[in-house]
C-alpha positions in Angstrom: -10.4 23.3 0.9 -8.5 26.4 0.5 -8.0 27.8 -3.3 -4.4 27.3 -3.3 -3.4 30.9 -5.6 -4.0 34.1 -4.9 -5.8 36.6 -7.2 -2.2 38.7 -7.5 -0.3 35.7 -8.0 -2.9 34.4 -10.8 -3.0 37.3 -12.8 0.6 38.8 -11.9 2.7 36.7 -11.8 2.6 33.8 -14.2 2.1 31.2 -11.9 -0.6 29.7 -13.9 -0.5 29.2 -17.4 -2.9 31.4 -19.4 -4.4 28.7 -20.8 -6.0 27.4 -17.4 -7.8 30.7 -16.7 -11.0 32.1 -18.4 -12.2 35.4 -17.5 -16.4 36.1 -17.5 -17.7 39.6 -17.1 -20.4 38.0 -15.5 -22.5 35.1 -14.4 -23.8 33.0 -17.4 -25.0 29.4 -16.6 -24.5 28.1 -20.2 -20.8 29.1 -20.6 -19.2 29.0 -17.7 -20.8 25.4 -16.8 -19.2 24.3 -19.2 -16.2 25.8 -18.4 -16.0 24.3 -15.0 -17.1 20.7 -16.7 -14.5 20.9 -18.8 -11.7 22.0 -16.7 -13.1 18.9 -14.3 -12.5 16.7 -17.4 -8.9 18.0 -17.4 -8.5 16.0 -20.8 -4.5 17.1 -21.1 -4.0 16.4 -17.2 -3.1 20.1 -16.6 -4.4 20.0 -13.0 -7.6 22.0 -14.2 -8.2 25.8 -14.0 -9.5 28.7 -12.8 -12.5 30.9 -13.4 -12.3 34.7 -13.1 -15.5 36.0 -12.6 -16.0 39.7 -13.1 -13.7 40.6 -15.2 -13.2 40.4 -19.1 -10.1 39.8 -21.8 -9.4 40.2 -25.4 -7.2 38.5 -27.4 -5.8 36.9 -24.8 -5.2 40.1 -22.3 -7.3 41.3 -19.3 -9.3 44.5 -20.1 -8.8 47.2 -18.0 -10.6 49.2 -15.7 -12.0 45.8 -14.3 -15.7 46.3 -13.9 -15.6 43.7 -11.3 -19.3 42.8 -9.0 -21.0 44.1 -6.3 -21.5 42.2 -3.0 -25.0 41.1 -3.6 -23.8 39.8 -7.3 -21.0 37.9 -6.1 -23.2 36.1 -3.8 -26.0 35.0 -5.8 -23.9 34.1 -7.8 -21.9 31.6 -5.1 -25.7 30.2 -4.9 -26.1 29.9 -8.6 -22.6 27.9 -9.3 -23.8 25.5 -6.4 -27.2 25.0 -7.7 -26.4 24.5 -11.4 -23.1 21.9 -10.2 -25.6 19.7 -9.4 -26.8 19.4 -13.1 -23.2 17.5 -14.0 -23.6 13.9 -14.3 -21.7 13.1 -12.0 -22.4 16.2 -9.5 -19.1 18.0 -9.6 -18.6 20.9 -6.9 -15.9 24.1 -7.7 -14.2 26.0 -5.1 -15.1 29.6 -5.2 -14.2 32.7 -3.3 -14.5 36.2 -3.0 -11.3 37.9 -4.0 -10.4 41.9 -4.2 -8.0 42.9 -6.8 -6.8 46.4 -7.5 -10.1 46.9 -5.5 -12.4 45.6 -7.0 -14.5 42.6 -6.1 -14.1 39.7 -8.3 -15.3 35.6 -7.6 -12.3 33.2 -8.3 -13.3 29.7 -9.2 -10.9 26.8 -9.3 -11.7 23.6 -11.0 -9.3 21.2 -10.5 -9.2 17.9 -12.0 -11.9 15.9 -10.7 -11.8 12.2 -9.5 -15.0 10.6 -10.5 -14.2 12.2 -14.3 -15.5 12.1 -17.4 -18.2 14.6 -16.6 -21.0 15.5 -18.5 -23.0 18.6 -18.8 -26.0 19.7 -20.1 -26.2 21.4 -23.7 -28.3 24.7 -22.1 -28.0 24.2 -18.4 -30.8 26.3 -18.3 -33.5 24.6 -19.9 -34.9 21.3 -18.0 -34.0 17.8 -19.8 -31.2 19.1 -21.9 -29.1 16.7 -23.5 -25.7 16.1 -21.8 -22.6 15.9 -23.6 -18.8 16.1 -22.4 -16.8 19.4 -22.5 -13.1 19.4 -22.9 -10.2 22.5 -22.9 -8.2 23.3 -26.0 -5.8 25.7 -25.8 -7.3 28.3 -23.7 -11.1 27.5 -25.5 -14.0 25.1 -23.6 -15.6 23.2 -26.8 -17.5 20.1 -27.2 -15.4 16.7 -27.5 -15.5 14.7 -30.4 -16.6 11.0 -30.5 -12.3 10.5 -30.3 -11.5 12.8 -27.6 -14.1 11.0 -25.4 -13.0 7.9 -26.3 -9.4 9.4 -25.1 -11.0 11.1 -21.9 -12.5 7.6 -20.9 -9.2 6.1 -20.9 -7.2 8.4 -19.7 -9.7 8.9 -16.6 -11.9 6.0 -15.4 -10.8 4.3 -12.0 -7.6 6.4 -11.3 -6.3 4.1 -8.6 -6.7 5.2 -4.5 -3.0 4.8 -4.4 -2.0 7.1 -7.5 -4.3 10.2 -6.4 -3.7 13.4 -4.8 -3.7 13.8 -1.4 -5.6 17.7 -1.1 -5.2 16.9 2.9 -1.3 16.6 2.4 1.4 19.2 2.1 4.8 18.2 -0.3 6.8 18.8 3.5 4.4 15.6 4.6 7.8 13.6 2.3 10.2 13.2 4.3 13.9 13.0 2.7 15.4 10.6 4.8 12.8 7.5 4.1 13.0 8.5 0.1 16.9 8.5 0.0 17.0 5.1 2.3 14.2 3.6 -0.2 17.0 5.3 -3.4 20.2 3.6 -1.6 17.6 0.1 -1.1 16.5 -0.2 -4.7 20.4 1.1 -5.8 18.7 4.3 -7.7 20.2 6.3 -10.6 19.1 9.5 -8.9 21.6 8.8 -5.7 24.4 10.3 -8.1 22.5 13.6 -8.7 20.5 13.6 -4.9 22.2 16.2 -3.4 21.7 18.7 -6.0 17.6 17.9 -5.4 15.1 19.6 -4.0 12.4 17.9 -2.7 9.8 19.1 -5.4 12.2 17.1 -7.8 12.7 13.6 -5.2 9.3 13.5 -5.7 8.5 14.3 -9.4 11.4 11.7 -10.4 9.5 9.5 -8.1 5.8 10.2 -9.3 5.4 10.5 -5.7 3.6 13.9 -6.0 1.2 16.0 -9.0 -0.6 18.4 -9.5 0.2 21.5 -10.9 3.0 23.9 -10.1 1.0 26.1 -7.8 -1.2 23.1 -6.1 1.8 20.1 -6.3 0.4 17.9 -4.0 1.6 14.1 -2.6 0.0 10.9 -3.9 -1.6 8.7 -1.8 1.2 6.3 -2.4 4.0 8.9 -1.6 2.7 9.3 2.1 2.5 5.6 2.6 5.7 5.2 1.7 7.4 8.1 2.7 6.2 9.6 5.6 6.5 8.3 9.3 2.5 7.9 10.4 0.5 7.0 7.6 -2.2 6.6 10.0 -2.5 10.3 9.8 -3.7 10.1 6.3 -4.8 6.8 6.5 -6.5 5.5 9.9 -5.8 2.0 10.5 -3.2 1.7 8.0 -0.9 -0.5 10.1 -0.8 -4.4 11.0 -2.2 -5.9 14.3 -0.5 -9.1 15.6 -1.7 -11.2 18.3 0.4 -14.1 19.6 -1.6 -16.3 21.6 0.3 -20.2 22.4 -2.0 -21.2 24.8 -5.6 -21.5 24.0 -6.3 -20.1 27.8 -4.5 -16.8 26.8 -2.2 -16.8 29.0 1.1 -15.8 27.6 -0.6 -13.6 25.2 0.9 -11.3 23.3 0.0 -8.4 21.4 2.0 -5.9 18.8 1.0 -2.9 16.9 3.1 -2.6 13.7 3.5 1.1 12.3 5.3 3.6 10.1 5.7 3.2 6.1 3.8 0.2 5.2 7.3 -1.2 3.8 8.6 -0.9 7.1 5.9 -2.0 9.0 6.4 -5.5 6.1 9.4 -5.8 7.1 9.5 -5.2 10.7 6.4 -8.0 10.6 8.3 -10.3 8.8 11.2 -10.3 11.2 9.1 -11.0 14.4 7.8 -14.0 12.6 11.2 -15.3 11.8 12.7 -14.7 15.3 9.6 -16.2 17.7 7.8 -17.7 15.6 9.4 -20.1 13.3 11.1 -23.1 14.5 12.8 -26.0 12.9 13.4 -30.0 14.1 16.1 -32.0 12.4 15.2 -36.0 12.3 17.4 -38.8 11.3 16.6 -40.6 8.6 17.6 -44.6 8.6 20.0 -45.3 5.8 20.4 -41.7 4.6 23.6 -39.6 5.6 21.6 -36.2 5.6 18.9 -35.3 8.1 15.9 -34.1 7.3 14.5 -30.6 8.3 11.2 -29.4 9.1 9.9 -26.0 9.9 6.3 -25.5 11.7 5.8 -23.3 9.4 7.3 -22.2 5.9 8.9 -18.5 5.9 8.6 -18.1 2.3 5.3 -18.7 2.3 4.1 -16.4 5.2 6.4 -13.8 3.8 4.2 -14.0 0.2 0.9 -14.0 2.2 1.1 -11.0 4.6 3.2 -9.6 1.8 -0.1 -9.5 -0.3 -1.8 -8.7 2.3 -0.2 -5.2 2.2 -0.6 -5.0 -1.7 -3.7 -6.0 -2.0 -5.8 -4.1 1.1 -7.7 -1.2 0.4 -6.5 2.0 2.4 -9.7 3.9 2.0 -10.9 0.8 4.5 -10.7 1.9 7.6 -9.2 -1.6 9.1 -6.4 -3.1 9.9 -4.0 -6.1 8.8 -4.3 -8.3 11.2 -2.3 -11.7 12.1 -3.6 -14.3 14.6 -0.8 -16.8 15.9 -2.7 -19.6 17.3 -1.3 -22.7 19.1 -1.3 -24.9 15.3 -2.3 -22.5 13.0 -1.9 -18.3 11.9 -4.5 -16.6 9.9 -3.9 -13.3 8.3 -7.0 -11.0 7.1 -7.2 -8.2 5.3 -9.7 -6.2 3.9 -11.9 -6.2 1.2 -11.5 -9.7 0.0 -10.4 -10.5 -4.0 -11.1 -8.7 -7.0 -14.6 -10.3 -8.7 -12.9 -11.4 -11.8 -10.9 -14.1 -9.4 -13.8 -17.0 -9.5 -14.3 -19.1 -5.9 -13.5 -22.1 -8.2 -10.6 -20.3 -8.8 -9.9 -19.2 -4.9 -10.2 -23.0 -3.8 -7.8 -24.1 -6.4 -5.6 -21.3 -5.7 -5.1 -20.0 -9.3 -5.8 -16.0 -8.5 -4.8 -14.5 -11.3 -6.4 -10.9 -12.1 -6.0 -8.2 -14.6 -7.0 -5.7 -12.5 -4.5 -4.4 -9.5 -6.2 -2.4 -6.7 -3.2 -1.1 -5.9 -0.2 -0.6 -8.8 1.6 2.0 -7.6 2.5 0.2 -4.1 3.0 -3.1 -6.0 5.5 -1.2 -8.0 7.9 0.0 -4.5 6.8 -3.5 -3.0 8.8 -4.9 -6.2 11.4 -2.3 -6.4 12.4 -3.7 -2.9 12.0 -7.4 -3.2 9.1 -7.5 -1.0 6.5 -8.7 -3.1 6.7 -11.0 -6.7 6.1 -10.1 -9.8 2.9 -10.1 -11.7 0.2 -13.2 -10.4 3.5 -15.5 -8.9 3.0 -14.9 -5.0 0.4 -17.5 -4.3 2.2 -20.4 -6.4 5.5 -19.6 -4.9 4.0 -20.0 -1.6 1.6 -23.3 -2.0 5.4 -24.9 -3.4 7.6 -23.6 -0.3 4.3 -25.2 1.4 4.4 -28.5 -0.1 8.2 -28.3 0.0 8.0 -28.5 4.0 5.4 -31.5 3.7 3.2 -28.9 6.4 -0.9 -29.0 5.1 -2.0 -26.6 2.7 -3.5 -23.4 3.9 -7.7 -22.0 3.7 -8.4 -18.9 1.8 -11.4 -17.7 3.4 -13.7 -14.9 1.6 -17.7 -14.7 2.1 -19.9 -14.1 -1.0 -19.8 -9.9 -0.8 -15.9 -10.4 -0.7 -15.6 -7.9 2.2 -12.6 -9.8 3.5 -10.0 -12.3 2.6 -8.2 -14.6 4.9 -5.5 -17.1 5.1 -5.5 -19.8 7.4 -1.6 -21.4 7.7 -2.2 -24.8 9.9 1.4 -25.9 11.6 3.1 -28.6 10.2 1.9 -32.1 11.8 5.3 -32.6 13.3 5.2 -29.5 15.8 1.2 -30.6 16.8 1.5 -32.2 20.4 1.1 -35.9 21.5 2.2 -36.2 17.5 3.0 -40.2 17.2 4.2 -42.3 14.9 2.4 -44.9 12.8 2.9 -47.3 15.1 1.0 -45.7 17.5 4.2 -45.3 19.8 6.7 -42.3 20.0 9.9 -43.7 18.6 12.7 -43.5 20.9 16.2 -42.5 19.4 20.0 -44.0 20.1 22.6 -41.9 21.4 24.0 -42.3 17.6 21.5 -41.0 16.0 20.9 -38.3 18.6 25.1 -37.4 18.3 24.3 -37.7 14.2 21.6 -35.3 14.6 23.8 -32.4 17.0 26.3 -32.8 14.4 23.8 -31.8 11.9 22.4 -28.8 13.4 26.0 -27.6 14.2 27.1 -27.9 10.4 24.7 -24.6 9.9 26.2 -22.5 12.4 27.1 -22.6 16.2 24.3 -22.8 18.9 24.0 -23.5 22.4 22.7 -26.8 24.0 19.2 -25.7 24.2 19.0 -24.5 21.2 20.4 -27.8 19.3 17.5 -29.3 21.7 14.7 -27.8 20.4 16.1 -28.2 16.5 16.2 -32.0 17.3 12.9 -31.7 18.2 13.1 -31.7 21.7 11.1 -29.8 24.3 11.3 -28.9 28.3 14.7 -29.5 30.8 17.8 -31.1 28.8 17.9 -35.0 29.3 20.8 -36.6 30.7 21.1 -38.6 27.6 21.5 -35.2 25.6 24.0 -34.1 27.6 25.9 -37.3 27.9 25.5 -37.1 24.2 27.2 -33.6 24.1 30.0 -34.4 26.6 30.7 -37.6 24.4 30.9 -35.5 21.0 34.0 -33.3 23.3 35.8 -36.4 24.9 36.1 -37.8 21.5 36.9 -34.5 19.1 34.4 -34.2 16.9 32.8 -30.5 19.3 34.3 -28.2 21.1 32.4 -25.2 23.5 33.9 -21.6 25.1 34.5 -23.8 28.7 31.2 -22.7 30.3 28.7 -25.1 31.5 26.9 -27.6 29.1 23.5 -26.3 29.7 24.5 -22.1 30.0 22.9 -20.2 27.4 26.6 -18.3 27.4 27.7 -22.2 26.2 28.7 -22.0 22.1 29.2 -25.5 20.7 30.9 -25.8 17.5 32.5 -28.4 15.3 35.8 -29.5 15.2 37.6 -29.0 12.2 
């Protein structure tokens, strides 16, 4: 990882605030560990600092003639900065490098902000046991924190979330403006009135889809799984695997890799399910005007449970989402499984509520673009669309490390084969109610005869009965076609009105 200023641009040009730099004459274990702890703690979020090594300032100004080091210096001390690092709690590792200016030899230092923060470090690095307290920068001083500032530094560091860090591997080009103004225009944004006037630098800071400091402004996590075309270079495996298999002998088998911004890869999902997966029968009730309508499985609820799927799976996981449509049931996995302050009482009853969000900064675009529901309501809204459909409810699978979690949706009992009735014995329907029940299906739109078959609950050729059926809905009125043959697909029925 490449320091990202120069020396000349450091102490030249203003890049960096003055604040964030701290010159040293020379190498001296008890200050400048400190110094690098306390940049690391980066209590004001300032992106850390930097360390010149080999040069001195007073009041605030850089003395000159530098002194700057020799060769041998600069490399023991290298050595030195490594060896002492190690003393932090936890072991916190600088980036150094030799640097001329105005030619002299000098070792630059840069401390940015570090993830696993607060850090402590010893009182005197350099005697063994010393006590270890926390460091923070005021102004452009290191001093010791107070009993309040570390109260403050807990808070404001512990468990910054995967999806709200900085990417060092990613540049602010790896945002691409076309996917965040779509996602603006989506969500109806304030900033589409002032987007053209934008640079990207400022997309992204209105966002909080990028940080860091003004000479290291870096994307978040979240920023390149939402807005840039292969996560999967960032994030291996950050896509969803889907495997349709109807018959148990495989054949028929199909298999889809969906990629690109996780939001698009939701929706994209979403719409295969809704166009070859999902199907509907209309029945006739006796004694009720309205039919009744069954799906073999309920949208709404496979929408909330691969949408949480995305929301909830860690990205630092290499693995998959993956979705496994089976002749009579689909289970979707993702990993790890739920967060430990959800019970497996609570699991089985499926009241998941947590406090704790592994992921808040996708939640928050899921949201934004009505892809996800708000806080704790995804599971409930999906065991009622269930229940709703009359279809079984669905296993949530986890094992005792809760290294995965998946959902098991069984097909509603209607759409299993060889389904009979109570009587034992399939019942068999009249032409009225089978004319009752085309009349039906055509009240939600026009569709073609096979199509009004299989959302009566038929399967295979077109009976004769059917199509008598259909012929005597036209002799009488009550349907009307575009003159091709009853059984084309290029035949439209529609009602007469």
């Amino acid at each position: 990882m490449a320091i990202p200023v120069s020396i000349t641009k450091l102490l030249d040009e203003n890049v960096v605030e003055w604040a964030r730099i701290e010159f040293n004459e020379g190498w001296n274990p008890d200050t400048t560990l400190k110094t690098i702890s306390a940049f690391a703690n980066d209590i004001d979020n300032w992106g850390g600092g930097y360390i010149v090594i080999g040069a001195k300032e007073e009041n605030g100004k850089l003395v000159n003639p530098i002194q700057g080091l020799n060769e041998e210096s600069v490399d023991h001390i290298q050595k030195e900065i490594l060896r002492y690092c190690k003393f932090l709690k936890p072991t916190y590792i600088p980036q150094s490098e030799p640097v001329y200016y105005e030619g002299k030899l000098l070792l630059l230092v840069w401390c940015p902000g570090g993830y696993e923060r607060p850090y402590q470090c010893p009182k005197k690095p350099t005697i063994k046991n010393s006590e270890k307290i926390y460091y923070i920068r005021k102004l452009a001083s290191t001093i010791e924190a107070t009993d309040l500032d570390v109260k403050e530094l807990i808070s404001l560091t512990h468990n910054i979330p995967f999806d709200d860090r900085v990417n060092i591997r990613a540049e602010l080009s790896d945002l691409k403006y076309p996917l965040i103004r779509n996602y603006l225009e989506s969500v109806n944004s304030n900033l589409l009135a002032t987007i053209e006037n934008k640079k990207i630098e400022d997309l992204a800071r209105d966002l909080r889809i990028a940080d860091g400091p003004k000479e290291y402004f870096k994307p978040l996590n979240v920023g390149l799984l939402f807005f840039n075309d292969n996560p999967e270079k960032f994030f291996p495996y950050s896509r969803i695997e889907l495997v349709n298999i109807p018959d148990p002998t495989g054949q028929g088998m199909e298999e889809r890799i969906f990629r690109g911004p996780i939001d698009q890869q939701l929706k994209d999902v979403l719409n295969y399910i809704k166009n070859n997966v999902i199907a509907e029968k209309v029945f006739k009730i006796d004694g009720q005007a309205e039919a009744k309508r069954i799906k073999n499985y309920s949208y709404e609820a496979l929408e909330e449970f691969i949408s949480n799927a995305v929301y909830h799976k860690s990205y630092q996981e290499y693995e998959p989402i993956t979705i496994r449509i089976e002749k009579e049931q689909i289970e979707i996995t993702s990993v790890p499984g739920p967060d430990r302050s959800i019970s497996d009482e609570d699991i089985k009853s499926y009241n998941m509520r947590t406090r704790r969000y592994r992921n808040r900064r996708i939640g928050d675009f899921l949201k934004e673009l009505h892809l996800v529901e708000g806080r704790n309501t995804g599971i409930p809204t999906a065991i009622k669309s269930i229940k709703d459909n009359g279809s079984p409810l669905p296993k949530l699978l986890t094992d005792e490390n809760r290294t995965f979690f998946s959902v098991i949706v069984p097909i509603h009992d209607a759409f299993k084969e060889n389904k009979k009735t109570k009587e034992g014995v399939k019942k068999r329907r009249t032409k009225s109610e089978i004319k009752d029940l085309i009349l039906s299906v055509l009240s939600d739109g026009d569709y073609s005869a096979s199509v009004i078959y299989k959302k009566i609950g038929y399967s295979g050729n077109i009976s004769k009965t059917f199509k008598n059926c259909i012929n005597e809905l036209i002799v009488d009125g009550k349907i009307t076609n575009n003159g091709e043959n009853i059984t084309s697909p290029k035949s439209v029925f529609k009602i007469v009105k």
